[in-house]
PDB file of C-alpha atoms in Angstrom:
ATOM      1  CA  UNK A   1     -61.141 -49.841 -40.386  1.00 60.00           C
ATOM      2  CA  UNK A   2     -58.302 -50.344 -37.897  1.00 70.00           C
ATOM      3  CA  UNK A   3     -56.568 -52.570 -40.404  1.00 72.00           C
ATOM      4  CA  UNK A   4     -56.889 -49.985 -43.147  1.00 80.00           C
ATOM      5  CA  UNK A   5     -55.434 -47.288 -40.901  1.00 80.00           C
ATOM      6  CA  UNK A   6     -52.569 -49.548 -39.891  1.00 81.00           C
ATOM      7  CA  UNK A   7     -51.747 -50.070 -43.559  1.00 83.00           C
ATOM      8  CA  UNK A   8     -51.429 -46.349 -44.285  1.00 87.00           C
ATOM      9  CA  UNK A   9     -47.929 -45.065 -44.900  1.00 88.00           C
ATOM     10  CA  UNK A  10     -46.967 -42.440 -42.295  1.00 87.00           C
ATOM     11  CA  UNK A  11     -44.256 -39.850 -42.884  1.00 89.00           C
ATOM     12  CA  UNK A  12     -42.944 -38.046 -39.802  1.00 91.00           C
ATOM     13  CA  UNK A  13     -42.012 -34.448 -40.645  1.00 91.00           C
ATOM     14  CA  UNK A  14     -40.648 -33.709 -37.190  1.00 93.00           C
ATOM     15  CA  UNK A  15     -41.090 -30.097 -36.087  1.00 92.00           C
ATOM     16  CA  UNK A  16     -42.357 -28.935 -39.483  1.00 86.00           C
ATOM     17  CA  UNK A  17     -46.003 -27.977 -39.923  1.00 83.00           C
ATOM     18  CA  UNK A  18     -48.312 -29.248 -42.638  1.00 85.00           C
ATOM     19  CA  UNK A  19     -51.165 -26.796 -43.073  1.00 86.00           C
ATOM     20  CA  UNK A  20     -53.368 -25.253 -45.762  1.00 91.00           C
ATOM     21  CA  UNK A  21     -51.739 -22.452 -47.714  1.00 92.00           C
ATOM     22  CA  UNK A  22     -52.249 -18.946 -46.311  1.00 95.00           C
ATOM     23  CA  UNK A  23     -54.142 -16.306 -48.299  1.00 96.00           C
ATOM     24  CA  UNK A  24     -52.900 -12.742 -47.722  1.00 97.00           C
ATOM     25  CA  UNK A  25     -55.733 -10.515 -48.909  1.00 96.00           C
ATOM     26  CA  UNK A  26     -54.044  -7.159 -48.244  1.00 97.00           C
ATOM     27  CA  UNK A  27     -50.764  -6.724 -50.116  1.00 97.00           C
ATOM     28  CA  UNK A  28     -49.076  -3.742 -51.813  1.00 96.00           C
ATOM     29  CA  UNK A  29     -46.838  -5.184 -54.526  1.00 95.00           C
ATOM     30  CA  UNK A  30     -46.273  -1.746 -56.142  1.00 94.00           C
ATOM     31  CA  UNK A  31     -45.792  -3.145 -59.640  1.00 95.00           C
ATOM     32  CA  UNK A  32     -45.573  -1.672 -62.280  1.00 96.00           C
ATOM     33  CA  UNK A  33     -43.965   1.737 -61.947  1.00 92.00           C
ATOM     34  CA  UNK A  34     -42.107   1.335 -58.658  1.00 87.00           C
ATOM     35  CA  UNK A  35     -38.866  -0.307 -57.531  1.00 86.00           C
ATOM     36  CA  UNK A  36     -40.129  -0.867 -53.952  1.00 87.00           C
ATOM     37  CA  UNK A  37     -41.327  -4.373 -54.705  1.00 91.00           C
ATOM     38  CA  UNK A  38     -42.402  -6.462 -57.678  1.00 96.00           C
ATOM     39  CA  UNK A  39     -44.573  -9.412 -58.578  1.00 97.00           C
ATOM     40  CA  UNK A  40     -41.599 -11.765 -58.789  1.00 96.00           C
ATOM     41  CA  UNK A  41     -39.998 -10.875 -55.446  1.00 96.00           C
ATOM     42  CA  UNK A  42     -43.363 -10.593 -53.641  1.00 97.00           C
ATOM     43  CA  UNK A  43     -44.626 -13.958 -54.805  1.00 98.00           C
ATOM     44  CA  UNK A  44     -41.239 -15.626 -54.197  1.00 97.00           C
ATOM     45  CA  UNK A  45     -41.350 -14.383 -50.615  1.00 97.00           C
ATOM     46  CA  UNK A  46     -44.962 -15.504 -50.235  1.00 97.00           C
ATOM     47  CA  UNK A  47     -44.172 -19.014 -51.448  1.00 95.00           C
ATOM     48  CA  UNK A  48     -41.207 -19.255 -49.086  1.00 93.00           C
ATOM     49  CA  UNK A  49     -43.478 -18.358 -46.164  1.00 91.00           C
ATOM     50  CA  UNK A  50     -46.324 -20.727 -46.983  1.00 92.00           C
ATOM     51  CA  UNK A  51     -48.580 -18.075 -48.531  1.00 96.00           C
ATOM     52  CA  UNK A  52     -50.232 -19.499 -51.637  1.00 97.00           C
ATOM     53  CA  UNK A  53     -52.282 -16.468 -52.709  1.00 98.00           C
ATOM     54  CA  UNK A  54     -51.868 -12.683 -52.562  1.00 98.00           C
ATOM     55  CA  UNK A  55     -54.432 -10.003 -53.388  1.00 98.00           C
ATOM     56  CA  UNK A  56     -52.786  -6.774 -54.533  1.00 98.00           C
ATOM     57  CA  UNK A  57     -54.046  -3.317 -53.608  1.00 98.00           C
ATOM     58  CA  UNK A  58     -54.765  -0.784 -56.371  1.00 98.00           C
ATOM     59  CA  UNK A  59     -52.382   1.958 -55.259  1.00 95.00           C
ATOM     60  CA  UNK A  60     -48.601   2.397 -55.065  1.00 93.00           C
ATOM     61  CA  UNK A  61     -48.327   1.057 -58.596  1.00 95.00           C
ATOM     62  CA  UNK A  62     -48.255   3.369 -61.608  1.00 95.00           C
ATOM     63  CA  UNK A  63     -50.817   3.608 -62.990  1.00 96.00           C
ATOM     64  CA  UNK A  64     -53.136   3.106 -60.020  1.00 97.00           C
ATOM     65  CA  UNK A  65     -55.786   0.488 -60.750  1.00 98.00           C
ATOM     66  CA  UNK A  66     -58.826   2.715 -61.197  1.00 98.00           C
ATOM     67  CA  UNK A  67     -59.737   1.663 -64.746  1.00 97.00           C
ATOM     68  CA  UNK A  68     -59.813  -1.495 -66.821  1.00 98.00           C
ATOM     69  CA  UNK A  69     -56.890  -0.183 -68.893  1.00 97.00           C
ATOM     70  CA  UNK A  70     -54.803   0.180 -65.727  1.00 98.00           C
ATOM     71  CA  UNK A  71     -55.893  -3.287 -64.579  1.00 98.00           C
ATOM     72  CA  UNK A  72     -54.717  -4.742 -67.869  1.00 98.00           C
ATOM     73  CA  UNK A  73     -51.398  -2.925 -67.504  1.00 97.00           C
ATOM     74  CA  UNK A  74     -50.941  -4.541 -64.091  1.00 97.00           C
ATOM     75  CA  UNK A  75     -51.874  -7.975 -65.441  1.00 97.00           C
ATOM     76  CA  UNK A  76     -49.312  -7.567 -68.221  1.00 97.00           C
ATOM     77  CA  UNK A  77     -46.669  -6.504 -65.696  1.00 96.00           C
ATOM     78  CA  UNK A  78     -47.237  -9.718 -63.733  1.00 97.00           C
ATOM     79  CA  UNK A  79     -46.978 -12.051 -66.728  1.00 96.00           C
ATOM     80  CA  UNK A  80     -44.370 -14.769 -66.230  1.00 96.00           C
ATOM     81  CA  UNK A  81     -43.451 -13.484 -62.741  1.00 97.00           C
ATOM     82  CA  UNK A  82     -45.908 -15.254 -60.439  1.00 98.00           C
ATOM     83  CA  UNK A  83     -44.882 -18.025 -58.050  1.00 97.00           C
ATOM     84  CA  UNK A  84     -48.222 -18.116 -56.218  1.00 98.00           C
ATOM     85  CA  UNK A  85     -51.778 -17.171 -57.162  1.00 98.00           C
ATOM     86  CA  UNK A  86     -52.467 -13.427 -57.302  1.00 98.00           C
ATOM     87  CA  UNK A  87     -55.770 -11.558 -57.302  1.00 98.00           C
ATOM     88  CA  UNK A  88     -56.222  -7.852 -57.921  1.00 98.00           C
ATOM     89  CA  UNK A  89     -58.346  -5.099 -56.414  1.00 98.00           C
ATOM     90  CA  UNK A  90     -59.720  -2.091 -58.256  1.00 98.00           C
ATOM     91  CA  UNK A  91     -59.836   1.416 -56.828  1.00 98.00           C
ATOM     92  CA  UNK A  92     -62.636   3.884 -56.132  1.00 98.00           C
ATOM     93  CA  UNK A  93     -61.537   7.520 -56.297  1.00 98.00           C
ATOM     94  CA  UNK A  94     -63.411  10.733 -56.963  1.00 97.00           C
ATOM     95  CA  UNK A  95     -65.488  10.597 -60.138  1.00 94.00           C
ATOM     96  CA  UNK A  96     -64.501   7.129 -61.381  1.00 96.00           C
ATOM     97  CA  UNK A  97     -67.616   5.219 -60.325  1.00 95.00           C
ATOM     98  CA  UNK A  98     -68.453   4.678 -64.006  1.00 95.00           C
ATOM     99  CA  UNK A  99     -65.390   2.416 -64.211  1.00 96.00           C
ATOM    100  CA  UNK A 100     -66.540   0.028 -61.486  1.00 98.00           C
ATOM    101  CA  UNK A 101     -68.931  -2.153 -63.496  1.00 98.00           C
ATOM    102  CA  UNK A 102     -66.228  -2.856 -66.059  1.00 98.00           C
ATOM    103  CA  UNK A 103     -63.636  -3.492 -63.344  1.00 98.00           C
ATOM    104  CA  UNK A 104     -65.975  -5.996 -61.675  1.00 98.00           C
ATOM    105  CA  UNK A 105     -66.622  -7.725 -64.994  1.00 98.00           C
ATOM    106  CA  UNK A 106     -62.845  -7.843 -65.580  1.00 98.00           C
ATOM    107  CA  UNK A 107     -62.451  -9.879 -62.376  1.00 98.00           C
ATOM    108  CA  UNK A 108     -61.314  -7.615 -59.549  1.00 98.00           C
ATOM    109  CA  UNK A 109     -61.899  -9.285 -56.181  1.00 98.00           C
ATOM    110  CA  UNK A 110     -62.852  -6.048 -54.438  1.00 98.00           C
ATOM    111  CA  UNK A 111     -62.656  -2.261 -54.711  1.00 98.00           C
ATOM    112  CA  UNK A 112     -60.561  -0.160 -52.329  1.00 98.00           C
ATOM    113  CA  UNK A 113     -61.154   3.455 -51.315  1.00 98.00           C
ATOM    114  CA  UNK A 114     -59.888   5.997 -48.799  1.00 98.00           C
ATOM    115  CA  UNK A 115     -62.108   8.402 -46.889  1.00 98.00           C
ATOM    116  CA  UNK A 116     -59.102  10.647 -46.231  1.00 97.00           C
ATOM    117  CA  UNK A 117     -56.129  11.535 -48.428  1.00 95.00           C
ATOM    118  CA  UNK A 118     -54.312   8.353 -49.364  1.00 96.00           C
ATOM    119  CA  UNK A 119     -50.925  10.062 -49.461  1.00 94.00           C
ATOM    120  CA  UNK A 120     -50.894   9.752 -53.248  1.00 95.00           C
ATOM    121  CA  UNK A 121     -52.308  12.534 -55.401  1.00 95.00           C
ATOM    122  CA  UNK A 122     -53.147  10.018 -58.130  1.00 96.00           C
ATOM    123  CA  UNK A 123     -55.399   8.107 -55.683  1.00 98.00           C
ATOM    124  CA  UNK A 124     -57.634  10.790 -54.093  1.00 97.00           C
ATOM    125  CA  UNK A 125     -60.098   9.967 -51.355  1.00 97.00           C
ATOM    126  CA  UNK A 126     -63.677   9.125 -52.282  1.00 98.00           C
ATOM    127  CA  UNK A 127     -66.417  11.535 -51.223  1.00 97.00           C
ATOM    128  CA  UNK A 128     -69.771  10.465 -49.802  1.00 97.00           C
ATOM    129  CA  UNK A 129     -71.316  11.231 -53.198  1.00 97.00           C
ATOM    130  CA  UNK A 130     -68.858   8.803 -54.825  1.00 98.00           C
ATOM    131  CA  UNK A 131     -69.744   6.128 -52.271  1.00 98.00           C
ATOM    132  CA  UNK A 132     -73.472   6.569 -52.879  1.00 98.00           C
ATOM    133  CA  UNK A 133     -72.945   6.105 -56.603  1.00 98.00           C
ATOM    134  CA  UNK A 134     -70.494   3.213 -56.310  1.00 98.00           C
ATOM    135  CA  UNK A 135     -71.966   1.042 -53.583  1.00 98.00           C
ATOM    136  CA  UNK A 136     -75.174   0.000 -55.413  1.00 98.00           C
ATOM    137  CA  UNK A 137     -73.010  -1.008 -58.400  1.00 98.00           C
ATOM    138  CA  UNK A 138     -70.782  -3.138 -56.174  1.00 98.00           C
ATOM    139  CA  UNK A 139     -73.762  -4.623 -54.330  1.00 98.00           C
ATOM    140  CA  UNK A 140     -75.289  -5.703 -57.648  1.00 98.00           C
ATOM    141  CA  UNK A 141     -71.967  -7.224 -58.740  1.00 98.00           C
ATOM    142  CA  UNK A 142     -71.401  -8.950 -55.382  1.00 98.00           C
ATOM    143  CA  UNK A 143     -68.007  -7.278 -54.996  1.00 98.00           C
ATOM    144  CA  UNK A 144     -66.902  -5.887 -51.603  1.00 98.00           C
ATOM    145  CA  UNK A 145     -65.833  -2.313 -50.921  1.00 98.00           C
ATOM    146  CA  UNK A 146     -62.639  -2.109 -48.841  1.00 98.00           C
ATOM    147  CA  UNK A 147     -62.449   1.127 -46.873  1.00 98.00           C
ATOM    148  CA  UNK A 148     -59.635   3.036 -45.203  1.00 98.00           C
ATOM    149  CA  UNK A 149     -62.009   4.507 -42.645  1.00 98.00           C
ATOM    150  CA  UNK A 150     -60.894   7.933 -41.417  1.00 97.00           C
ATOM    151  CA  UNK A 151     -62.833  11.183 -41.735  1.00 97.00           C
ATOM    152  CA  UNK A 152     -60.573  14.119 -40.912  1.00 95.00           C
ATOM    153  CA  UNK A 153     -63.499  16.155 -39.608  1.00 92.00           C
ATOM    154  CA  UNK A 154     -62.054  17.516 -36.344  1.00 92.00           C
ATOM    155  CA  UNK A 155     -58.747  19.112 -35.278  1.00 92.00           C
ATOM    156  CA  UNK A 156     -55.845  17.010 -34.049  1.00 93.00           C
ATOM    157  CA  UNK A 157     -52.564  17.948 -32.315  1.00 93.00           C
ATOM    158  CA  UNK A 158     -49.531  18.246 -34.537  1.00 94.00           C
ATOM    159  CA  UNK A 159     -46.534  15.946 -34.246  1.00 95.00           C
ATOM    160  CA  UNK A 160     -43.640  18.064 -32.991  1.00 95.00           C
ATOM    161  CA  UNK A 161     -41.294  15.157 -32.274  1.00 95.00           C
ATOM    162  CA  UNK A 162     -41.215  12.544 -35.048  1.00 92.00           C
ATOM    163  CA  UNK A 163     -39.658  10.052 -32.589  1.00 93.00           C
ATOM    164  CA  UNK A 164     -42.725  10.137 -30.325  1.00 91.00           C
ATOM    165  CA  UNK A 165     -45.149   7.276 -30.861  1.00 88.00           C
ATOM    166  CA  UNK A 166     -47.613   8.828 -28.386  1.00 89.00           C
ATOM    167  CA  UNK A 167     -47.690  12.072 -30.396  1.00 91.00           C
ATOM    168  CA  UNK A 168     -48.282  10.166 -33.598  1.00 90.00           C
ATOM    169  CA  UNK A 169     -51.203   8.262 -32.057  1.00 89.00           C
ATOM    170  CA  UNK A 170     -52.718  11.527 -30.772  1.00 91.00           C
ATOM    171  CA  UNK A 171     -52.401  13.050 -34.240  1.00 94.00           C
ATOM    172  CA  UNK A 172     -54.863  10.448 -35.587  1.00 93.00           C
ATOM    173  CA  UNK A 173     -57.825  10.716 -33.182  1.00 94.00           C
ATOM    174  CA  UNK A 174     -60.016   7.655 -32.880  1.00 95.00           C
ATOM    175  CA  UNK A 175     -63.016   9.940 -33.540  1.00 96.00           C
ATOM    176  CA  UNK A 176     -61.910  10.129 -37.159  1.00 97.00           C
ATOM    177  CA  UNK A 177     -62.158   6.360 -37.469  1.00 98.00           C
ATOM    178  CA  UNK A 178     -65.367   6.041 -35.454  1.00 98.00           C
ATOM    179  CA  UNK A 179     -67.149   8.690 -37.537  1.00 98.00           C
ATOM    180  CA  UNK A 180     -66.009   7.018 -40.752  1.00 98.00           C
ATOM    181  CA  UNK A 181     -67.167   3.589 -39.624  1.00 98.00           C
ATOM    182  CA  UNK A 182     -70.537   5.006 -38.560  1.00 98.00           C
ATOM    183  CA  UNK A 183     -70.910   6.457 -42.061  1.00 98.00           C
ATOM    184  CA  UNK A 184     -69.994   3.139 -43.695  1.00 98.00           C
ATOM    185  CA  UNK A 185     -72.434   1.187 -41.517  1.00 98.00           C
ATOM    186  CA  UNK A 186     -75.218   3.572 -42.566  1.00 98.00           C
ATOM    187  CA  UNK A 187     -74.311   3.265 -46.246  1.00 98.00           C
ATOM    188  CA  UNK A 188     -74.004  -0.512 -45.938  1.00 98.00           C
ATOM    189  CA  UNK A 189     -77.520  -0.563 -44.461  1.00 98.00           C
ATOM    190  CA  UNK A 190     -78.863   1.641 -47.275  1.00 98.00           C
ATOM    191  CA  UNK A 191     -77.210  -0.102 -50.221  1.00 98.00           C
ATOM    192  CA  UNK A 192     -76.611  -3.711 -49.166  1.00 98.00           C
ATOM    193  CA  UNK A 193     -73.010  -3.415 -50.367  1.00 98.00           C
ATOM    194  CA  UNK A 194     -70.500  -5.614 -48.532  1.00 98.00           C
ATOM    195  CA  UNK A 195     -68.199  -3.222 -46.638  1.00 98.00           C
ATOM    196  CA  UNK A 196     -64.813  -4.348 -45.352  1.00 98.00           C
ATOM    197  CA  UNK A 197     -63.004  -2.007 -42.944  1.00 98.00           C
ATOM    198  CA  UNK A 198     -59.254  -2.330 -43.408  1.00 98.00           C
ATOM    199  CA  UNK A 199     -56.597  -2.106 -40.667  1.00 97.00           C
ATOM    200  CA  UNK A 200     -58.885  -1.131 -37.772  1.00 97.00           C
ATOM    201  CA  UNK A 201     -56.868   0.890 -35.250  1.00 94.00           C
ATOM    202  CA  UNK A 202     -59.319   1.390 -32.374  1.00 94.00           C
ATOM    203  CA  UNK A 203     -61.097  -1.250 -30.362  1.00 94.00           C
ATOM    204  CA  UNK A 204     -63.775   1.334 -29.567  1.00 96.00           C
ATOM    205  CA  UNK A 205     -65.310   0.582 -32.971  1.00 97.00           C
ATOM    206  CA  UNK A 206     -65.900  -3.101 -32.243  1.00 97.00           C
ATOM    207  CA  UNK A 207     -69.269  -2.716 -30.431  1.00 97.00           C
ATOM    208  CA  UNK A 208     -70.867  -0.792 -33.304  1.00 98.00           C
ATOM    209  CA  UNK A 209     -69.457  -3.244 -35.849  1.00 98.00           C
ATOM    210  CA  UNK A 210     -70.712  -6.210 -33.826  1.00 97.00           C
ATOM    211  CA  UNK A 211     -74.199  -4.693 -33.602  1.00 98.00           C
ATOM    212  CA  UNK A 212     -74.266  -4.047 -37.333  1.00 98.00           C
ATOM    213  CA  UNK A 213     -73.042  -7.513 -38.242  1.00 97.00           C
ATOM    214  CA  UNK A 214     -74.536  -9.761 -35.584  1.00 96.00           C
ATOM    215  CA  UNK A 215     -77.769  -7.966 -34.642  1.00 96.00           C
ATOM    216  CA  UNK A 216     -78.704  -6.427 -37.993  1.00 97.00           C
ATOM    217  CA  UNK A 217     -77.032  -9.005 -40.217  1.00 98.00           C
ATOM    218  CA  UNK A 218     -75.378  -6.339 -42.340  1.00 98.00           C
ATOM    219  CA  UNK A 219     -72.662  -7.517 -44.757  1.00 98.00           C
ATOM    220  CA  UNK A 220     -69.801  -5.776 -42.964  1.00 98.00           C
ATOM    221  CA  UNK A 221     -66.407  -7.206 -41.996  1.00 98.00           C
ATOM    222  CA  UNK A 222     -63.211  -5.840 -40.479  1.00 98.00           C
ATOM    223  CA  UNK A 223     -59.496  -6.566 -40.263  1.00 97.00           C
ATOM    224  CA  UNK A 224     -56.693  -5.217 -38.106  1.00 96.00           C
ATOM    225  CA  UNK A 225     -52.888  -5.358 -38.024  1.00 94.00           C
ATOM    226  CA  UNK A 226     -50.478  -7.021 -35.568  1.00 91.00           C
ATOM    227  CA  UNK A 227     -48.966  -3.703 -34.480  1.00 88.00           C
ATOM    228  CA  UNK A 228     -52.358  -2.368 -33.395  1.00 88.00           C
ATOM    229  CA  UNK A 229     -52.737  -5.408 -31.157  1.00 90.00           C
ATOM    230  CA  UNK A 230     -49.187  -5.279 -29.767  1.00 88.00           C
ATOM    231  CA  UNK A 231     -48.048  -1.670 -29.319  1.00 84.00           C
ATOM    232  CA  UNK A 232     -49.499   0.709 -26.739  1.00 79.00           C
ATOM    233  CA  UNK A 233     -48.603   4.399 -26.860  1.00 74.00           C
ATOM    234  CA  UNK A 234     -48.128   4.659 -23.077  1.00 76.00           C
ATOM    235  CA  UNK A 235     -45.484   1.940 -23.162  1.00 82.00           C
ATOM    236  CA  UNK A 236     -43.427   2.938 -26.205  1.00 85.00           C
ATOM    237  CA  UNK A 237     -40.663   5.312 -25.151  1.00 86.00           C
ATOM    238  CA  UNK A 238     -39.637   8.262 -27.298  1.00 88.00           C
ATOM    239  CA  UNK A 239     -37.207   7.067 -29.955  1.00 81.00           C
ATOM    240  CA  UNK A 240     -38.099   3.365 -29.643  1.00 71.00           C
TER     241      UNK A 240
END
């Protein structure tokens, strides 16, 4: 064995890193219908950074990906423009649950929904009734539901100074997120649908998620963002 190893050709790459390609499973490419980004520029940038696969969210493009027809439009828009692998998510909005079976069969890797207004009128938030209809369909298909987990069910202070990070944080109370996650844990328990909480903003939710996942064995996962780990509202001065 030592002789075989000694015979291997070794190439020293210096300070470079050889690693598996990165998969970025939460990307907004915004194509078609927007000039913010596009499949060609997004996948070029991914390849340059060592990302070998992107999964594109169903909103910020026009049309939003809430039907098979819209999915096909997005696939056509990407033709001949991809420099890395790309997967697509479908969208759950009010009263489109009947589209989900076909979207799953068409190959979406997950279905995204908001529990509060998404900021786009063409992608309204899902109601609990929509979730109860959709989640058994997704559980049967083995497709995860990705959830922007905020329930705007209590008052919050207004932002009077747009330069104040502390005011912005206060305007999105953690109770909104905690109540939403509690709802999704309950629905995950009832339906068996894999729930994935996107961009978690409060560490206070981790104990309940850990209990659901580790103690109950529920199919629930969570992601966060670098800025939620790095920035703290008491240490960011006004205007920074």
